[in-house]
Amino acid sequence: LSLENNLFSFDDGIKWLEKFFDSNLKKNWNFLFNFLPKNLYNTPKKKSAIISLLLASLNNVKDGKIEMNQNKHYDNIMIKLK
């Protein structure tokens, strides 16, 4: 958690994705936002968590570690180990 502005960072997103890599879930498609911290009620803080996780996920896609899929607009974003 970034102490300067009380928002989440890219590094926080990377830590949350590590739960995915360490779990038995990695062979199946999983809802990306299941890896967000629980009890995020503050809207700016929740938005920063979502952005941090999305950026970390896209970085892992770029590095060839995971696949992401979304069937249609506003549908769940799913991830799977490549």
PDB file of N, CA and C in Angstrom:
ATOM      1  N   LEU A   1       0.857  -1.179   0.000  1.00  0.00           N
ATOM      2  CA  LEU A   1       0.000   0.000   0.000  1.00  0.00           C
ATOM      3  C   LEU A   1       0.891   1.226   0.000  1.00  0.00           C
ATOM      4  N   SER A   2       0.672   2.084  -0.936  1.00  0.00           N
ATOM      5  CA  SER A   2       1.454   3.306  -1.025  1.00  0.00           C
ATOM      6  C   SER A   2       1.110   4.221   0.150  1.00  0.00           C
ATOM      7  N   LEU A   3       2.106   4.586   0.919  1.00  0.00           N
ATOM      8  CA  LEU A   3       1.870   5.399   2.106  1.00  0.00           C
ATOM      9  C   LEU A   3       1.655   6.865   1.770  1.00  0.00           C
ATOM     10  N   GLU A   4       2.164   7.305   0.624  1.00  0.00           N
ATOM     11  CA  GLU A   4       2.062   8.721   0.272  1.00  0.00           C
ATOM     12  C   GLU A   4       0.630   9.175   0.064  1.00  0.00           C
ATOM     13  N   ASN A   5      -0.167   8.378  -0.602  1.00  0.00           N
ATOM     14  CA  ASN A   5      -1.523   8.817  -0.920  1.00  0.00           C
ATOM     15  C   ASN A   5      -2.592   7.800  -0.514  1.00  0.00           C
ATOM     16  N   ASN A   6      -2.187   6.759   0.209  1.00  0.00           N
ATOM     17  CA  ASN A   6      -3.119   5.761   0.716  1.00  0.00           C
ATOM     18  C   ASN A   6      -3.840   5.005  -0.405  1.00  0.00           C
ATOM     19  N   LEU A   7      -3.208   4.921  -1.582  1.00  0.00           N
ATOM     20  CA  LEU A   7      -3.755   4.163  -2.695  1.00  0.00           C
ATOM     21  C   LEU A   7      -2.843   2.980  -2.990  1.00  0.00           C
ATOM     22  N   PHE A   8      -3.330   2.035  -3.771  1.00  0.00           N
ATOM     23  CA  PHE A   8      -2.551   0.850  -4.099  1.00  0.00           C
ATOM     24  C   PHE A   8      -1.630   1.119  -5.285  1.00  0.00           C
ATOM     25  N   SER A   9      -0.588   0.306  -5.390  1.00  0.00           N
ATOM     26  CA  SER A   9       0.414   0.470  -6.441  1.00  0.00           C
ATOM     27  C   SER A   9       0.468  -0.776  -7.327  1.00  0.00           C
ATOM     28  N   PHE A  10       1.239  -0.676  -8.387  1.00  0.00           N
ATOM     29  CA  PHE A  10       1.498  -1.804  -9.286  1.00  0.00           C
ATOM     30  C   PHE A  10       2.057  -2.987  -8.495  1.00  0.00           C
ATOM     31  N   ASP A  11       2.955  -2.719  -7.554  1.00  0.00           N
ATOM     32  CA  ASP A  11       3.554  -3.788  -6.747  1.00  0.00           C
ATOM     33  C   ASP A  11       2.515  -4.521  -5.904  1.00  0.00           C
ATOM     34  N   ASP A  12       1.503  -3.811  -5.454  1.00  0.00           N
ATOM     35  CA  ASP A  12       0.414  -4.469  -4.730  1.00  0.00           C
ATOM     36  C   ASP A  12      -0.313  -5.448  -5.644  1.00  0.00           C
ATOM     37  N   GLY A  13      -0.562  -5.043  -6.880  1.00  0.00           N
ATOM     38  CA  GLY A  13      -1.207  -5.929  -7.848  1.00  0.00           C
ATOM     39  C   GLY A  13      -0.393  -7.182  -8.102  1.00  0.00           C
ATOM     40  N   ILE A  14       0.917  -7.024  -8.183  1.00  0.00           N
ATOM     41  CA  ILE A  14       1.807  -8.173  -8.372  1.00  0.00           C
ATOM     42  C   ILE A  14       1.683  -9.135  -7.181  1.00  0.00           C
ATOM     43  N   LYS A  15       1.642  -8.605  -5.969  1.00  0.00           N
ATOM     44  CA  LYS A  15       1.508  -9.454  -4.770  1.00  0.00           C
ATOM     45  C   LYS A  15       0.196 -10.226  -4.785  1.00  0.00           C
ATOM     46  N   TRP A  16      -0.885  -9.568  -5.195  1.00  0.00           N
ATOM     47  CA  TRP A  16      -2.185 -10.249  -5.229  1.00  0.00           C
ATOM     48  C   TRP A  16      -2.187 -11.365  -6.260  1.00  0.00           C
ATOM     49  N   LEU A  17      -1.504 -11.149  -7.389  1.00  0.00           N
ATOM     50  CA  LEU A  17      -1.438 -12.191  -8.416  1.00  0.00           C
ATOM     51  C   LEU A  17      -0.578 -13.367  -7.980  1.00  0.00           C
ATOM     52  N   GLU A  18       0.362 -13.132  -7.078  1.00  0.00           N
ATOM     53  CA  GLU A  18       1.180 -14.238  -6.570  1.00  0.00           C
ATOM     54  C   GLU A  18       0.307 -15.295  -5.900  1.00  0.00           C
ATOM     55  N   LYS A  19      -0.814 -14.885  -5.316  1.00  0.00           N
ATOM     56  CA  LYS A  19      -1.762 -15.852  -4.736  1.00  0.00           C
ATOM     57  C   LYS A  19      -2.257 -16.810  -5.820  1.00  0.00           C
ATOM     58  N   PHE A  20      -2.476 -16.261  -7.004  1.00  0.00           N
ATOM     59  CA  PHE A  20      -2.935 -17.076  -8.131  1.00  0.00           C
ATOM     60  C   PHE A  20      -1.854 -18.071  -8.537  1.00  0.00           C
ATOM     61  N   PHE A  21      -0.608 -17.606  -8.669  1.00  0.00           N
ATOM     62  CA  PHE A  21       0.473 -18.493  -9.091  1.00  0.00           C
ATOM     63  C   PHE A  21       0.758 -19.582  -8.065  1.00  0.00           C
ATOM     64  N   ASP A  22       0.496 -19.298  -6.791  1.00  0.00           N
ATOM     65  CA  ASP A  22       0.752 -20.260  -5.730  1.00  0.00           C
ATOM     66  C   ASP A  22      -0.428 -21.196  -5.473  1.00  0.00           C
ATOM     67  N   SER A  23      -1.547 -20.962  -6.131  1.00  0.00           N
ATOM     68  CA  SER A  23      -2.754 -21.754  -5.848  1.00  0.00           C
ATOM     69  C   SER A  23      -2.910 -22.914  -6.815  1.00  0.00           C
ATOM     70  N   ASN A  24      -3.866 -23.756  -6.512  1.00  0.00           N
ATOM     71  CA  ASN A  24      -4.218 -24.863  -7.413  1.00  0.00           C
ATOM     72  C   ASN A  24      -5.179 -24.408  -8.500  1.00  0.00           C
ATOM     73  N   LEU A  25      -5.541 -23.127  -8.497  1.00  0.00           N
ATOM     74  CA  LEU A  25      -6.528 -22.607  -9.435  1.00  0.00           C
ATOM     75  C   LEU A  25      -5.944 -22.289 -10.802  1.00  0.00           C
ATOM     76  N   LYS A  26      -4.635 -22.289 -10.910  1.00  0.00           N
ATOM     77  CA  LYS A  26      -3.983 -21.752 -12.100  1.00  0.00           C
ATOM     78  C   LYS A  26      -4.262 -22.519 -13.396  1.00  0.00           C
ATOM     79  N   LYS A  27      -4.743 -23.750 -13.321  1.00  0.00           N
ATOM     80  CA  LYS A  27      -5.016 -24.523 -14.541  1.00  0.00           C
ATOM     81  C   LYS A  27      -6.373 -24.201 -15.152  1.00  0.00           C
ATOM     82  N   ASN A  28      -7.246 -23.576 -14.367  1.00  0.00           N
ATOM     83  CA  ASN A  28      -8.592 -23.250 -14.824  1.00  0.00           C
ATOM     84  C   ASN A  28      -8.738 -21.741 -14.980  1.00  0.00           C
ATOM     85  N   TRP A  29      -9.788 -21.336 -15.684  1.00  0.00           N
ATOM     86  CA  TRP A  29     -10.096 -19.911 -15.784  1.00  0.00           C
ATOM     87  C   TRP A  29     -10.644 -19.421 -14.451  1.00  0.00           C
ATOM     88  N   ASN A  30     -10.135 -18.283 -13.990  1.00  0.00           N
ATOM     89  CA  ASN A  30     -10.544 -17.702 -12.712  1.00  0.00           C
ATOM     90  C   ASN A  30     -10.903 -16.238 -12.901  1.00  0.00           C
ATOM     91  N   PHE A  31     -11.897 -15.790 -12.162  1.00  0.00           N
ATOM     92  CA  PHE A  31     -12.322 -14.395 -12.200  1.00  0.00           C
ATOM     93  C   PHE A  31     -11.210 -13.530 -11.603  1.00  0.00           C
ATOM     94  N   LEU A  32     -10.695 -12.612 -12.391  1.00  0.00           N
ATOM     95  CA  LEU A  32      -9.554 -11.795 -11.989  1.00  0.00           C
ATOM     96  C   LEU A  32      -9.786 -11.072 -10.671  1.00  0.00           C
ATOM     97  N   PHE A  33     -10.965 -10.510 -10.485  1.00  0.00           N
ATOM     98  CA  PHE A  33     -11.190  -9.673  -9.319  1.00  0.00           C
ATOM     99  C   PHE A  33     -11.359 -10.468  -8.026  1.00  0.00           C
ATOM    100  N   ASN A  34     -11.355 -11.809  -8.113  1.00  0.00           N
ATOM    101  CA  ASN A  34     -11.323 -12.612  -6.899  1.00  0.00           C
ATOM    102  C   ASN A  34     -10.015 -12.435  -6.143  1.00  0.00           C
ATOM    103  N   PHE A  35      -9.004 -11.892  -6.803  1.00  0.00           N
ATOM    104  CA  PHE A  35      -7.694 -11.733  -6.188  1.00  0.00           C
ATOM    105  C   PHE A  35      -7.504 -10.347  -5.571  1.00  0.00           C
ATOM    106  N   LEU A  36      -8.550  -9.536  -5.594  1.00  0.00           N
ATOM    107  CA  LEU A  36      -8.508  -8.236  -4.924  1.00  0.00           C
ATOM    108  C   LEU A  36      -8.639  -8.429  -3.420  1.00  0.00           C
ATOM    109  N   PRO A  37      -8.096  -7.490  -2.645  1.00  0.00           N
ATOM    110  CA  PRO A  37      -8.304  -7.575  -1.193  1.00  0.00           C
ATOM    111  C   PRO A  37      -9.791  -7.428  -0.860  1.00  0.00           C
ATOM    112  N   LYS A  38     -10.197  -8.047   0.195  1.00  0.00           N
ATOM    113  CA  LYS A  38     -11.598  -7.982   0.619  1.00  0.00           C
ATOM    114  C   LYS A  38     -11.866  -6.683   1.363  1.00  0.00           C
ATOM    115  N   ASN A  39     -13.122  -6.332   1.477  1.00  0.00           N
ATOM    116  CA  ASN A  39     -13.581  -5.176   2.269  1.00  0.00           C
ATOM    117  C   ASN A  39     -13.043  -3.841   1.775  1.00  0.00           C
ATOM    118  N   LEU A  40     -13.064  -3.634   0.485  1.00  0.00           N
ATOM    119  CA  LEU A  40     -12.681  -2.331  -0.074  1.00  0.00           C
ATOM    120  C   LEU A  40     -13.958  -1.523  -0.285  1.00  0.00           C
ATOM    121  N   TYR A  41     -14.200  -0.576   0.581  1.00  0.00           N
ATOM    122  CA  TYR A  41     -15.421   0.224   0.490  1.00  0.00           C
ATOM    123  C   TYR A  41     -15.152   1.635  -0.014  1.00  0.00           C
ATOM    124  N   ASN A  42     -13.966   2.139   0.237  1.00  0.00           N
ATOM    125  CA  ASN A  42     -13.594   3.475  -0.177  1.00  0.00           C
ATOM    126  C   ASN A  42     -13.439   3.478  -1.701  1.00  0.00           C
ATOM    127  N   THR A  43     -14.229   4.263  -2.388  1.00  0.00           N
ATOM    128  CA  THR A  43     -14.247   4.225  -3.851  1.00  0.00           C
ATOM    129  C   THR A  43     -12.887   4.538  -4.494  1.00  0.00           C
ATOM    130  N   PRO A  44     -12.188   5.614  -4.129  1.00  0.00           N
ATOM    131  CA  PRO A  44     -10.872   5.845  -4.746  1.00  0.00           C
ATOM    132  C   PRO A  44      -9.890   4.715  -4.461  1.00  0.00           C
ATOM    133  N   LYS A  45      -9.932   4.184  -3.254  1.00  0.00           N
ATOM    134  CA  LYS A  45      -9.031   3.088  -2.895  1.00  0.00           C
ATOM    135  C   LYS A  45      -9.392   1.819  -3.665  1.00  0.00           C
ATOM    136  N   LYS A  46     -10.685   1.551  -3.810  1.00  0.00           N
ATOM    137  CA  LYS A  46     -11.132   0.378  -4.569  1.00  0.00           C
ATOM    138  C   LYS A  46     -10.735   0.508  -6.037  1.00  0.00           C
ATOM    139  N   LYS A  47     -10.908   1.701  -6.594  1.00  0.00           N
ATOM    140  CA  LYS A  47     -10.521   1.927  -7.990  1.00  0.00           C
ATOM    141  C   LYS A  47      -9.021   1.728  -8.177  1.00  0.00           C
ATOM    142  N   SER A  48      -8.221   2.193  -7.232  1.00  0.00           N
ATOM    143  CA  SER A  48      -6.774   2.031  -7.356  1.00  0.00           C
ATOM    144  C   SER A  48      -6.386   0.563  -7.258  1.00  0.00           C
ATOM    145  N   ALA A  49      -7.111  -0.222  -6.452  1.00  0.00           N
ATOM    146  CA  ALA A  49      -6.848  -1.660  -6.350  1.00  0.00           C
ATOM    147  C   ALA A  49      -7.155  -2.356  -7.677  1.00  0.00           C
ATOM    148  N   ILE A  50      -8.271  -2.000  -8.284  1.00  0.00           N
ATOM    149  CA  ILE A  50      -8.655  -2.599  -9.572  1.00  0.00           C
ATOM    150  C   ILE A  50      -7.619  -2.261 -10.645  1.00  0.00           C
ATOM    151  N   ILE A  51      -7.223  -1.007 -10.703  1.00  0.00           N
ATOM    152  CA  ILE A  51      -6.234  -0.587 -11.697  1.00  0.00           C
ATOM    153  C   ILE A  51      -4.903  -1.285 -11.458  1.00  0.00           C
ATOM    154  N   SER A  52      -4.487  -1.397 -10.205  1.00  0.00           N
ATOM    155  CA  SER A  52      -3.221  -2.060  -9.881  1.00  0.00           C
ATOM    156  C   SER A  52      -3.236  -3.519 -10.318  1.00  0.00           C
ATOM    157  N   LEU A  53      -4.352  -4.201 -10.065  1.00  0.00           N
ATOM    158  CA  LEU A  53      -4.466  -5.609 -10.448  1.00  0.00           C
ATOM    159  C   LEU A  53      -4.522  -5.766 -11.965  1.00  0.00           C
ATOM    160  N   LEU A  54      -5.244  -4.889 -12.639  1.00  0.00           N
ATOM    161  CA  LEU A  54      -5.292  -4.947 -14.109  1.00  0.00           C
ATOM    162  C   LEU A  54      -3.918  -4.715 -14.720  1.00  0.00           C
ATOM    163  N   LEU A  55      -3.197  -3.724 -14.230  1.00  0.00           N
ATOM    164  CA  LEU A  55      -1.853  -3.444 -14.759  1.00  0.00           C
ATOM    165  C   LEU A  55      -0.913  -4.622 -14.525  1.00  0.00           C
ATOM    166  N   ALA A  56      -0.956  -5.194 -13.337  1.00  0.00           N
ATOM    167  CA  ALA A  56      -0.107  -6.348 -13.033  1.00  0.00           C
ATOM    168  C   ALA A  56      -0.472  -7.532 -13.931  1.00  0.00           C
ATOM    169  N   SER A  57      -1.762  -7.721 -14.171  1.00  0.00           N
ATOM    170  CA  SER A  57      -2.217  -8.822 -15.036  1.00  0.00           C
ATOM    171  C   SER A  57      -1.755  -8.619 -16.466  1.00  0.00           C
ATOM    172  N   LEU A  58      -1.929  -7.412 -16.980  1.00  0.00           N
ATOM    173  CA  LEU A  58      -1.495  -7.134 -18.353  1.00  0.00           C
ATOM    174  C   LEU A  58       0.010  -7.302 -18.497  1.00  0.00           C
ATOM    175  N   ASN A  59       0.752  -6.948 -17.469  1.00  0.00           N
ATOM    176  CA  ASN A  59       2.199  -7.137 -17.497  1.00  0.00           C
ATOM    177  C   ASN A  59       2.545  -8.623 -17.572  1.00  0.00           C
ATOM    178  N   ASN A  60       1.801  -9.457 -16.841  1.00  0.00           N
ATOM    179  CA  ASN A  60       2.026 -10.904 -16.888  1.00  0.00           C
ATOM    180  C   ASN A  60       1.606 -11.500 -18.229  1.00  0.00           C
ATOM    181  N   VAL A  61       0.593 -10.932 -18.859  1.00  0.00           N
ATOM    182  CA  VAL A  61       0.205 -11.369 -20.203  1.00  0.00           C
ATOM    183  C   VAL A  61       1.340 -11.043 -21.174  1.00  0.00           C
ATOM    184  N   LYS A  62       1.866  -9.837 -21.071  1.00  0.00           N
ATOM    185  CA  LYS A  62       2.969  -9.398 -21.944  1.00  0.00           C
ATOM    186  C   LYS A  62       4.184 -10.316 -21.783  1.00  0.00           C
ATOM    187  N   ASP A  63       4.444 -10.745 -20.542  1.00  0.00           N
ATOM    188  CA  ASP A  63       5.586 -11.618 -20.263  1.00  0.00           C
ATOM    189  C   ASP A  63       5.303 -13.084 -20.606  1.00  0.00           C
ATOM    190  N   GLY A  64       4.072 -13.382 -21.052  1.00  0.00           N
ATOM    191  CA  GLY A  64       3.723 -14.734 -21.461  1.00  0.00           C
ATOM    192  C   GLY A  64       3.420 -15.684 -20.316  1.00  0.00           C
ATOM    193  N   LYS A  65       3.129 -15.153 -19.121  1.00  0.00           N
ATOM    194  CA  LYS A  65       2.873 -16.006 -17.961  1.00  0.00           C
ATOM    195  C   LYS A  65       1.411 -16.417 -17.828  1.00  0.00           C
ATOM    196  N   ILE A  66       0.508 -15.523 -18.185  1.00  0.00           N
ATOM    197  CA  ILE A  66      -0.930 -15.827 -18.046  1.00  0.00           C
ATOM    198  C   ILE A  66      -1.666 -15.450 -19.325  1.00  0.00           C
ATOM    199  N   GLU A  67      -2.881 -15.962 -19.428  1.00  0.00           N
ATOM    200  CA  GLU A  67      -3.818 -15.576 -20.482  1.00  0.00           C
ATOM    201  C   GLU A  67      -4.967 -14.841 -19.823  1.00  0.00           C
ATOM    202  N   MET A  68      -5.512 -13.856 -20.523  1.00  0.00           N
ATOM    203  CA  MET A  68      -6.701 -13.148 -20.048  1.00  0.00           C
ATOM    204  C   MET A  68      -7.772 -13.268 -21.108  1.00  0.00           C
ATOM    205  N   ASN A  69      -9.023 -13.311 -20.660  1.00  0.00           N
ATOM    206  CA  ASN A  69     -10.133 -13.426 -21.596  1.00  0.00           C
ATOM    207  C   ASN A  69     -11.345 -12.693 -21.041  1.00  0.00           C
ATOM    208  N   GLN A  70     -12.053 -12.026 -21.947  1.00  0.00           N
ATOM    209  CA  GLN A  70     -13.333 -11.401 -21.622  1.00  0.00           C
ATOM    210  C   GLN A  70     -14.218 -11.599 -22.844  1.00  0.00           C
ATOM    211  N   ASN A  71     -15.311 -12.319 -22.682  1.00  0.00           N
ATOM    212  CA  ASN A  71     -16.138 -12.688 -23.826  1.00  0.00           C
ATOM    213  C   ASN A  71     -16.864 -11.524 -24.476  1.00  0.00           C
ATOM    214  N   LYS A  72     -17.326 -10.569 -23.671  1.00  0.00           N
ATOM    215  CA  LYS A  72     -18.019  -9.404 -24.228  1.00  0.00           C
ATOM    216  C   LYS A  72     -17.839  -8.231 -23.273  1.00  0.00           C
ATOM    217  N   HIS A  73     -18.192  -7.038 -23.726  1.00  0.00           N
ATOM    218  CA  HIS A  73     -18.068  -5.847 -22.894  1.00  0.00           C
ATOM    219  C   HIS A  73     -18.792  -6.045 -21.577  1.00  0.00           C
ATOM    220  N   TYR A  74     -18.170  -5.581 -20.505  1.00  0.00           N
ATOM    221  CA  TYR A  74     -18.728  -5.619 -19.143  1.00  0.00           C
ATOM    222  C   TYR A  74     -18.868  -7.031 -18.581  1.00  0.00           C
ATOM    223  N   ASP A  75     -18.348  -8.026 -19.285  1.00  0.00           N
ATOM    224  CA  ASP A  75     -18.343  -9.389 -18.783  1.00  0.00           C
ATOM    225  C   ASP A  75     -17.152  -9.566 -17.844  1.00  0.00           C
ATOM    226  N   ASN A  76     -17.139 -10.637 -17.080  1.00  0.00           N
ATOM    227  CA  ASN A  76     -16.016 -10.895 -16.169  1.00  0.00           C
ATOM    228  C   ASN A  76     -14.718 -11.065 -16.942  1.00  0.00           C
ATOM    229  N   ILE A  77     -13.647 -10.555 -16.361  1.00  0.00           N
ATOM    230  CA  ILE A  77     -12.305 -10.747 -16.917  1.00  0.00           C
ATOM    231  C   ILE A  77     -11.740 -11.993 -16.245  1.00  0.00           C
ATOM    232  N   MET A  78     -11.342 -12.951 -17.056  1.00  0.00           N
ATOM    233  CA  MET A  78     -10.861 -14.221 -16.544  1.00  0.00           C
ATOM    234  C   MET A  78      -9.375 -14.373 -16.837  1.00  0.00           C
ATOM    235  N   ILE A  79      -8.653 -15.083 -15.932  1.00  0.00           N
ATOM    236  CA  ILE A  79      -7.231 -15.346 -16.143  1.00  0.00           C
ATOM    237  C   ILE A  79      -6.952 -16.826 -15.967  1.00  0.00           C
ATOM    238  N   LYS A  80      -5.869 -17.259 -16.621  1.00  0.00           N
ATOM    239  CA  LYS A  80      -5.441 -18.661 -16.549  1.00  0.00           C
ATOM    240  C   LYS A  80      -3.951 -18.687 -16.796  1.00  0.00           C
ATOM    241  N   LEU A  81      -3.253 -19.606 -16.147  1.00  0.00           N
ATOM    242  CA  LEU A  81      -1.831 -19.772 -16.379  1.00  0.00           C
ATOM    243  C   LEU A  81      -1.608 -20.267 -17.798  1.00  0.00           C
ATOM    244  N   LYS A  82      -0.631 -19.721 -18.465  1.00  0.00           N
ATOM    245  CA  LYS A  82      -0.360 -20.104 -19.847  1.00  0.00           C
ATOM    246  C   LYS A  82       0.441 -21.377 -19.921  1.00  0.00           C
TER     247      LYS A  82
END
